[in-house]
Amino acid sequence: MYKLETKIDTNSEEFKRNKEAFKSILDTYRETLREVKSSGHPSAIKKHKERGKLLARERVDLLIDPNTPFMELSPFAAYGQYDNQFPSAGIVTGIGVIHGKETVIVANDATVKGGTYMKETIKKHVRAQEIAMENNLPCVYMVDSGGVFLHDQANVFPDKYNFGRFFYNQARLSSMGIPQISIVMGSCTAGGAYMPAMSDETIIVKNQGTIFIGGPPLVKAATGEDVTAEELGGADVHTSISGVSDHFAENDHHAIQICRNIFETLRAREKQYIETTPIEEPAYDPEELYGIAPTDLKKPVDSREIIMRIVDGSRFHEFKARYAPTIVTGFANIMGYPVGIIANNGVLFSETALKGAHFIELCDMRKIPILFLQNITGFIVGKEYERGGIARNGAKLVHAVACANVPKFTVVFGGSFGAGNYAMAGRAYDPRLFFMWPNAKISVMGGEQASSVLVQVKQEQLAAKGQTFPKEEEEAMRKGILEKYETEGSAYYSSSRLWDDGIIDPVDTRKVIAMGIAMSLNQKFPEHKFGVVRM
Ligand code: COA
């Protein structure tokens, strides 16, 4: 493969300006990340620690192999909503390595509303299990939760992907041979009791863990019986009388050690073979991405400049370099793993879609994971293009993206607008992981376009009645829509609602994608199979 050559002058004013603008985006990102990762209210943290308990992230750190990274997912969940009362939606999820095995870890944060589940908490938990299912990863649930956040019951209880889905998923995962381990480190009430009860193996911590279908107040109300939480469902009861739990732990540290011991008994499963190369840093410093990442989405960025700062040795075997230049396709390696890259370099035309679809077929046939680098305003519009069959050709790309059986990973480094989001493996297309850079924007179209469309619709409505749209009202409408799109299009707005798996520092893109590919190899890639493609 040839090394890509940069056309960017890192001493130029433009580069320095962009870097400066990006630095302020990055400062906000780091500060917000620190904030959402700091758990609940200090008084709740104090109470938690006084009980001899570790915080959720401390528990995760002890569970994973020393000096290995934990890929935390969606730490910004619920951020900017509910008066920020639910940092990280009160749950920590992610992928870590335990005794050499990539594992999905789900840990309740009891310092956030007793670790109870509201809408985004549920979404995070279900998403983590989905990742386990797609990638064949064992699950560890570090349970410390009061169950459903009762004020939000309509959003968490009855629907398909609500609370009940956890236990359904546990049964399905276990039936697929995917280990399900629970460590009960606190409350585990009502429906929550099924978390350990549905696990393959369960550990419970003395004087901390409790499991019951109805807690002491409910028992009192229902039967008049006076009983303490420990008598009703403590560690002693469940390991010596009921048999709901298998292992008795003295404290959090002991419980985590038992869980690690269980992992020693899990057998390795056959992985997808993939040819790797020795890891090599990019020839261009990844920190230069700060000077290149689009801070102004109107400014075009040659996506090769992004690629060369992500891939090993900055080497890229470009496919169809001279054809359909608004999409860049080619092969590279990231931390030794082979990857096919599809990156936007402008609007999607018919030939762009065909080039992308062809390239996806190559990756799928060769069993090479695909990385989508999104910076897309959408498909081209206009009479000439409609007559040229842009809808038919765009469909070929969408079809290829939907049916590709190799793992897909998506990173939005600029804009993600309209059907371009779909054609470039947006959330609905099941990429194994989907990340945004902090400068990224996502919405059905740009704010300016949306306001122009809506103003025009209004003008036509009024014109049909022989009226005109007063200038001030038109301006107010434009302004309102622009503001709405600005807010709703931000990476934080998206991440808060779990439309993605998290916001990442551009410099970490390499690491995150390599970890994603490593994780995906736990599931053998299915054979190449496409449906009917309209020619
Ligand atoms: N729904 C809504 N809010 C809940 C809740 C629930 N199920 N359980 C706890 N909370 C809230 C509390 O109101 C409190 O909110 P605040 O910080 O705004 O005051 C916060 O979570 C912490 O609760 P607290 O009882 O002070 O903490 P704790 O650590 O001593 O106890 C629990 C935590 C979860 C053990 C305890 O609150 C409890 O037993 N809750 C009821 C659990 C239950 O019956 N769930 C059934 C739902 S399926």
XYZ file of C-alpha atoms and ligand atoms in Angstrom:
583
model
C 0.000 0.000 0.000
C 1.160 3.535 -0.714
C 1.546 6.187 1.946
C -0.875 9.057 1.458
C 0.735 12.484 1.066
C -0.831 15.394 2.895
C -1.722 18.631 1.128
C -2.212 20.449 4.399
C 0.270 23.007 5.645
C 0.208 22.722 9.423
C 1.847 26.156 9.654
C -0.914 27.851 7.693
C -3.242 30.384 9.303
C -6.241 28.279 8.305
C -4.888 25.185 10.085
C -4.039 27.193 13.215
C -7.476 28.851 13.249
C -9.230 25.505 12.956
C -7.056 24.013 15.678
C -7.874 26.905 17.977
C -11.613 26.537 17.291
C -11.404 22.794 17.823
C -9.517 23.243 21.083
C -12.458 25.067 22.564
C -14.792 22.226 21.383
C -12.420 19.726 22.962
C -12.206 21.633 26.251
C -16.001 21.589 26.524
C -16.020 17.892 25.654
C -13.434 16.957 28.285
C -15.060 19.064 30.979
C -18.536 17.650 30.241
C -17.162 14.114 30.190
C -15.545 14.641 33.575
C -18.845 16.008 34.880
C -21.014 13.090 33.674
C -18.501 10.538 34.927
C -18.423 11.951 38.440
C -21.451 9.856 39.546
C -24.344 11.199 41.615
C -24.682 13.929 44.206
C -21.716 14.175 46.638
C -24.031 13.270 49.553
C -25.114 10.085 47.744
C -21.464 9.233 47.017
C -20.600 9.764 50.696
C -23.462 7.503 51.844
C -22.454 4.862 49.291
C -18.828 4.844 50.427
C -19.752 4.807 54.112
C -21.559 1.546 53.411
C -18.199 0.129 52.311
C -19.186 0.050 48.666
C -17.083 0.932 45.653
C -18.387 3.301 42.970
C -19.598 1.772 39.694
C -16.518 2.800 37.688
C -14.169 1.639 40.475
C -15.870 -1.753 40.342
C -15.397 -1.950 36.573
C -11.726 -0.981 36.893
C -11.115 -3.841 39.327
C -13.037 -6.334 37.211
C -11.073 -5.906 34.000
C -7.528 -7.139 33.459
C -4.918 -4.729 34.867
C -3.600 -2.143 32.405
C -6.252 -2.881 29.791
C -8.616 -0.211 28.474
C -12.335 -0.107 29.146
C -14.352 1.169 26.197
C -17.138 2.990 28.008
C -20.288 3.477 25.928
C -22.650 6.439 25.978
C -21.372 8.275 29.072
C -23.393 11.302 27.886
C -26.716 9.420 28.124
C -29.422 11.680 29.583
C -27.028 14.659 29.545
C -28.887 17.973 29.184
C -32.194 16.336 30.116
C -34.088 15.995 33.414
C -32.106 18.888 34.973
C -29.018 16.690 34.654
C -30.158 14.573 37.573
C -29.093 11.339 35.860
C -25.370 11.506 35.021
C -24.631 8.780 32.445
C -28.282 7.738 33.007
C -27.163 6.095 36.262
C -25.498 3.142 34.569
C -22.028 2.357 33.260
C -21.825 0.118 30.206
C -18.944 -0.860 28.003
C -16.496 -3.458 26.823
C -13.538 -4.606 28.866
C -11.242 -7.607 28.901
C -11.517 -10.199 31.703
C -8.954 -12.992 31.638
C -8.289 -12.153 28.017
C -11.962 -12.259 26.968
C -13.736 -9.188 25.621
C -16.782 -8.806 27.857
C -19.807 -6.537 28.007
C -20.019 -4.972 31.462
C -23.175 -3.353 32.845
C -22.811 -1.648 36.222
C -25.579 0.276 38.002
C -24.566 3.531 39.620
C -26.464 3.461 42.911
C -25.465 7.067 43.658
C -27.832 8.206 40.896
C -31.419 7.830 42.157
C -30.620 4.507 43.800
C -29.410 3.082 40.455
C -32.995 3.010 39.198
C -33.929 2.704 35.542
C -35.416 5.584 33.551
C -35.749 5.748 29.752
C -32.081 6.233 28.878
C -30.879 3.770 31.545
C -33.012 1.115 29.876
C -31.722 2.048 26.417
C -28.110 1.725 27.589
C -28.694 -1.645 29.219
C -30.522 -3.055 26.170
C -27.906 -1.642 23.789
C -25.115 -3.307 25.799
C -26.903 -6.645 25.538
C -27.411 -6.092 21.798
C -23.655 -5.612 21.433
C -23.087 -8.823 23.397
C -25.456 -10.682 21.093
C -24.000 -9.345 17.831
C -20.411 -9.948 18.868
C -20.785 -13.054 21.012
C -19.424 -11.438 24.200
C -20.008 -12.679 27.763
C -21.913 -10.295 30.040
C -21.269 -9.258 33.620
C -24.020 -7.357 35.412
C -22.855 -5.490 38.531
C -26.264 -5.022 40.068
C -26.998 -2.232 42.526
C -30.414 -0.895 41.597
C -33.823 -0.076 43.001
C -35.392 -1.313 39.742
C -37.730 0.887 37.764
C -37.595 4.659 38.332
C -41.238 4.697 39.289
C -41.927 8.279 38.148
C -41.022 7.275 34.577
C -42.922 3.964 34.481
C -44.700 4.700 31.199
C -41.327 5.029 29.471
C -39.652 2.047 31.038
C -42.116 -0.704 31.771
C -44.440 -1.865 29.021
C -42.840 -1.546 25.601
C -40.813 -4.094 23.638
C -37.387 -2.671 24.394
C -38.180 -1.718 28.020
C -37.265 -3.321 31.341
C -38.669 -6.751 30.470
C -36.302 -7.009 27.518
C -33.305 -7.430 29.875
C -34.440 -10.830 31.055
C -35.596 -11.943 27.627
C -32.149 -11.024 26.330
C -30.441 -12.864 29.176
C -32.322 -16.052 28.355
C -31.580 -15.708 24.623
C -27.919 -14.861 25.217
C -27.486 -17.801 27.555
C -29.165 -20.119 25.043
C -26.618 -18.950 22.470
C -23.858 -20.082 24.813
C -22.988 -16.528 25.826
C -22.161 -16.523 29.568
C -24.353 -14.350 31.818
C -22.820 -13.538 35.210
C -24.361 -11.295 37.894
C -22.696 -9.780 40.922
C -25.315 -8.499 43.334
C -23.609 -5.593 45.085
C -26.660 -3.759 46.355
C -30.361 -3.682 45.820
C -31.982 -5.987 43.336
C -35.665 -5.413 43.750
C -38.855 -6.553 42.026
C -38.216 -7.129 38.285
C -34.543 -6.457 39.047
C -34.462 -9.721 40.988
C -34.559 -11.507 37.647
C -31.164 -10.099 36.713
C -29.338 -12.572 38.995
C -32.112 -15.132 38.752
C -31.717 -15.280 34.953
C -27.916 -15.477 35.102
C -25.794 -18.573 34.532
C -23.861 -17.871 37.717
C -24.428 -15.350 40.494
C -22.381 -13.803 43.280
C -23.855 -11.809 46.170
C -22.119 -9.511 48.657
C -22.650 -9.932 52.410
C -24.693 -7.172 54.093
C -24.950 -5.272 50.788
C -26.655 -7.423 48.210
C -30.344 -8.170 48.472
C -32.627 -9.944 46.031
C -36.381 -9.966 46.423
C -39.527 -9.736 44.327
C -41.113 -7.437 46.946
C -39.120 -5.442 49.504
C -39.929 -5.266 53.257
C -42.420 -2.351 52.939
C -44.376 -4.211 50.259
C -44.365 -7.430 52.295
C -45.635 -5.511 55.321
C -48.406 -3.925 53.283
C -49.390 -7.153 51.547
C -49.136 -9.686 54.371
C -48.490 -7.746 57.572
C -45.230 -9.670 58.005
C -42.333 -7.749 59.613
C -39.069 -8.700 58.009
C -35.674 -7.068 57.474
C -34.116 -6.818 54.013
C -31.340 -9.179 55.075
C -33.800 -11.821 56.354
C -35.903 -11.485 53.234
C -33.215 -11.696 50.591
C -29.673 -11.168 51.864
C -26.512 -12.984 50.861
C -26.803 -15.598 53.589
C -30.413 -16.450 52.691
C -29.744 -16.745 48.966
C -26.542 -18.770 49.166
C -27.651 -21.167 51.937
C -31.469 -21.375 51.829
C -33.072 -20.251 48.543
C -30.181 -21.084 46.208
C -30.955 -17.978 44.125
C -27.256 -17.066 44.350
C -24.235 -19.342 43.963
C -21.356 -17.517 45.628
C -21.116 -15.620 48.943
C -18.708 -12.663 48.901
C -17.412 -10.767 51.926
C -17.251 -7.422 50.105
C -17.011 -5.797 46.663
C -13.350 -6.770 46.181
C -14.039 -10.387 47.051
C -17.077 -10.515 44.741
C -15.076 -9.134 41.845
C -12.327 -11.691 42.448
C -14.914 -14.508 42.395
C -16.241 -13.170 39.094
C -12.732 -13.147 37.655
C -12.302 -16.727 38.883
C -15.482 -17.702 37.043
C -13.956 -16.293 33.850
C -11.039 -18.683 34.272
C -13.536 -21.520 33.861
C -15.017 -20.197 30.595
C -13.703 -21.944 27.528
C -12.372 -20.011 24.552
C -14.668 -20.083 21.544
C -13.738 -20.220 17.912
C -13.063 -16.755 16.541
C -13.248 -15.262 13.057
C -9.779 -15.575 11.579
C -8.438 -12.330 10.175
C -4.942 -11.706 8.866
C -3.216 -8.983 10.869
C -0.041 -6.971 10.362
C 2.346 -5.502 12.975
C 0.872 -2.375 14.562
C 2.266 0.868 13.229
C 1.492 4.468 14.186
C 0.186 6.743 11.414
C 2.993 8.622 9.632
C 1.097 11.870 10.334
C 0.410 12.868 13.923
C -3.249 12.095 14.834
C -3.304 15.336 16.855
C -3.213 17.171 13.523
C -6.853 16.072 13.212
C -7.669 19.011 15.494
C -6.550 21.391 12.782
C -8.462 19.518 10.062
C -11.733 18.301 11.651
C -14.539 20.419 10.227
C -15.465 23.095 12.743
C -17.369 24.869 9.976
C -19.395 22.260 8.091
C -19.627 24.485 5.028
C -15.914 24.081 4.481
C -15.032 20.954 2.489
C -12.424 18.611 3.956
C -10.569 16.032 1.881
C -11.340 12.876 3.826
C -7.969 11.380 2.837
C -6.481 13.920 5.267
C -8.558 12.288 8.018
C -7.788 8.732 6.860
C -4.031 9.271 6.812
C -4.103 10.312 10.480
C -6.065 7.228 11.558
C -4.533 4.298 9.662
C -1.278 2.399 10.191
C 1.682 4.059 8.477
C -0.830 6.409 6.763
C -0.917 3.774 4.015
C -4.052 3.406 1.926
C -4.805 1.258 -1.101
C -7.363 3.455 -2.785
C -10.079 1.859 -4.912
C -11.407 3.764 -7.973
C -9.398 6.849 -7.033
C -10.203 8.543 -10.366
C -13.919 7.739 -10.375
C -16.760 9.412 -8.435
C -14.469 11.619 -6.329
C -17.144 12.571 -3.775
C -16.595 9.277 -2.019
C -13.198 7.868 -1.059
C -12.924 4.094 -0.822
C -9.947 1.883 -0.065
C -8.183 -0.609 2.153
C -5.911 0.082 5.106
C -4.900 -1.347 8.469
C -5.804 0.032 11.870
C -3.629 -1.251 14.711
C -2.827 -4.223 12.528
C -6.423 -5.096 11.608
C -7.423 -4.885 7.942
C -10.277 -2.493 7.246
C -12.172 -1.195 4.222
C -12.808 2.538 4.509
C -15.649 4.508 2.905
C -15.392 8.230 3.502
C -17.481 11.095 2.167
C -15.799 13.753 0.086
C -18.875 15.713 -0.952
C -22.477 15.088 -2.013
C -23.621 11.602 -3.081
C -24.214 11.296 -6.854
C -25.389 8.208 -8.754
C -21.854 7.134 -9.593
C -20.768 7.768 -5.993
C -23.437 5.388 -4.753
C -22.398 2.744 -7.298
C -18.749 3.051 -6.312
C -19.650 2.697 -2.617
C -21.881 -0.328 -3.266
C -19.168 -2.015 -5.352
C -16.611 -1.442 -2.614
C -18.913 -2.865 0.068
C -19.290 -6.007 -2.042
C -15.509 -6.342 -2.143
C -15.218 -6.018 1.646
C -18.071 -8.424 2.261
C -16.672 -11.015 -0.122
C -13.152 -10.675 1.342
C -14.469 -10.641 4.926
C -12.896 -7.303 5.770
C -14.662 -5.065 8.351
C -15.811 -1.683 7.045
C -15.267 1.744 8.573
C -17.661 4.479 7.424
C -16.357 8.007 7.910
C -19.358 10.291 7.623
C -19.336 13.911 6.568
C -22.353 14.035 4.335
C -24.965 16.609 3.394
C -27.045 14.032 1.502
C -27.845 12.898 -2.029
C -27.759 15.301 -4.960
C -31.122 16.819 -5.921
C -32.481 18.255 -9.200
C -34.193 17.275 -12.461
C -31.059 16.025 -14.166
C -30.201 13.711 -11.287
C -33.713 12.360 -10.749
C -33.841 11.520 -14.465
C -30.464 9.857 -14.113
C -31.992 7.545 -11.485
C -30.372 8.900 -8.332
C -33.085 7.202 -6.232
C -32.453 3.843 -7.938
C -28.686 4.138 -7.648
C -28.766 5.467 -4.109
C -30.876 2.426 -3.238
C -28.028 0.173 -4.373
C -25.728 1.734 -1.798
C -28.379 1.555 0.914
C -28.999 -2.081 -0.017
C -25.296 -2.947 0.114
C -24.881 -1.211 3.493
C -27.927 -2.967 4.938
C -26.944 -6.424 3.696
C -23.181 -6.368 4.262
C -22.437 -9.194 6.652
C -19.032 -8.035 7.798
C -18.887 -5.837 10.920
C -19.491 -2.160 10.160
C -18.249 0.752 12.251
C -19.345 4.333 11.773
C -17.700 7.557 12.870
C -19.264 10.940 12.119
C -16.405 13.410 11.751
C -18.465 16.253 10.288
C -22.119 16.416 9.284
C -24.565 13.543 9.027
C -27.608 14.763 7.173
C -30.603 13.242 5.419
C -30.492 9.959 3.562
C -26.713 10.360 3.503
C -26.804 9.199 7.127
C -28.569 6.008 6.056
C -26.408 5.299 3.028
C -23.303 5.689 5.200
C -24.323 3.155 7.856
C -26.250 5.378 10.257
C -27.632 3.962 13.494
C -30.540 2.263 11.703
C -28.084 0.182 9.643
C -26.689 -1.693 12.623
C -23.064 -0.691 12.644
C -21.433 -2.639 15.485
C -20.410 0.710 16.977
C -21.423 4.251 16.052
C -19.444 7.233 17.335
C -19.530 10.984 16.866
C -16.684 13.476 17.122
C -17.577 16.385 19.433
C -17.844 18.811 16.482
C -20.219 16.483 14.582
C -23.791 17.361 13.710
C -26.689 15.053 12.888
C -30.168 15.860 11.564
C -32.563 15.199 8.714
C -31.125 18.226 6.888
C -29.125 21.307 7.785
C -30.953 24.034 9.745
C -30.715 26.521 6.875
C -32.231 24.080 4.385
C -34.990 23.090 6.821
C -35.896 26.726 7.492
C -35.911 27.521 3.754
C -38.200 24.554 3.025
C -40.630 25.450 5.797
C -40.657 29.150 4.927
C -41.370 28.293 1.304
C -44.218 25.934 2.272
C -45.702 28.723 4.381
C -45.306 31.297 1.590
C -47.104 28.994 -0.855
C -49.939 28.349 1.614
C -50.442 32.102 2.059
C -50.084 32.852 -1.650
C -52.899 30.369 -2.393
C -55.087 32.533 -0.154
C -53.850 35.704 -1.836
C -51.787 36.718 1.198
C -48.110 37.381 1.755
C -45.803 36.306 4.573
C -44.723 39.408 6.505
C -40.925 39.808 6.506
C -40.620 39.927 10.320
C -42.688 36.739 10.746
C -40.619 35.007 8.096
C -37.408 36.011 9.884
C -38.776 34.845 13.247
C -39.724 31.500 11.725
C -36.292 31.078 10.134
C -34.552 31.958 13.379
C -36.659 29.550 15.435
C -35.990 26.638 13.079
C -32.291 27.407 12.867
C -32.006 27.446 16.652
C -33.952 24.211 16.967
C -31.729 22.445 14.424
C -28.600 23.830 16.040
C -29.609 22.366 19.414
C -31.054 19.096 18.193
C -28.256 18.515 15.728
C -25.464 18.586 18.289
C -23.433 15.499 19.161
C -24.463 15.912 22.815
C -28.161 15.955 21.957
C -27.646 12.748 19.972
C -25.545 11.006 22.603
C -27.930 11.976 25.380
C -30.651 10.022 23.570
C -28.512 7.017 22.655
C -28.631 7.708 18.924
C -24.941 6.764 19.029
C -22.552 4.834 21.274
C -20.690 7.900 22.434
C -18.675 10.973 21.546
C -14.964 10.388 21.073
C -11.860 12.524 20.866
C -10.696 12.324 17.204
C -7.293 11.117 18.386
C -8.959 8.047 19.928
C -10.665 7.000 16.681
C -7.906 4.511 15.845
C -7.990 2.889 19.251
C -11.777 2.671 19.397
C -12.089 1.142 15.913
C -9.309 -1.371 16.618
C -11.039 -2.402 19.850
C -14.301 -2.667 17.937
C -12.776 -4.932 15.295
C -11.108 -7.071 17.978
C -14.465 -7.429 19.732
C -16.277 -8.305 16.487
C -13.963 -11.255 15.796
C -15.650 -13.175 18.611
C -18.506 -13.847 16.200
C -17.718 -15.560 12.908
C -18.727 -13.363 9.977
C -21.731 -14.786 8.085
C -21.419 -15.610 4.384
C -21.877 -12.878 1.762
C -25.550 -12.716 0.729
C -27.417 -9.833 -0.895
C -31.064 -9.462 -1.909
C -32.506 -8.234 -5.215
C -30.824 -5.044 -6.376
C -32.737 -2.787 -8.770
C -30.550 -2.352 -11.879
N -38.293 4.998 41.789
C -38.021 6.310 41.823
N -37.117 6.849 42.647
C -36.468 6.021 43.479
C -36.722 4.642 43.525
C -37.654 4.133 42.613
N -37.890 2.827 42.519
N -35.904 4.082 44.440
C -35.171 5.067 44.941
N -35.513 6.245 44.375
C -34.891 7.561 44.597
C -35.189 8.147 45.958
O -36.413 8.832 45.925
C -33.996 9.050 46.138
O -34.213 10.208 45.338
P -33.598 11.653 45.766
O -32.118 11.533 45.679
O -34.145 12.599 44.752
O -34.085 11.890 47.154
C -32.863 8.303 45.499
O -33.479 7.383 44.599
C -32.017 7.519 46.472
O -32.869 6.712 47.278
P -32.538 6.420 48.836
O -33.618 5.540 49.358
O -32.270 7.681 49.552
O -31.149 5.630 48.699
P -30.652 4.311 49.379
O -29.320 4.059 48.776
O -30.716 4.374 50.831
O -31.660 3.175 48.892
C -32.890 1.804 47.345
C -31.778 2.846 47.539
C -33.039 1.591 45.861
C -32.453 0.512 48.036
C -34.218 2.259 48.034
O -34.484 3.609 47.647
C -35.421 1.439 47.639
O -35.656 0.391 48.221
N -36.219 1.911 46.658
C -37.443 1.239 46.258
C -37.145 0.078 45.365
C -38.388 -0.569 44.809
O -39.293 -0.917 45.504
N -38.418 -0.701 43.489
C -39.482 -1.325 42.787
C -39.444 -0.846 41.391
S -39.630 -2.141 40.236
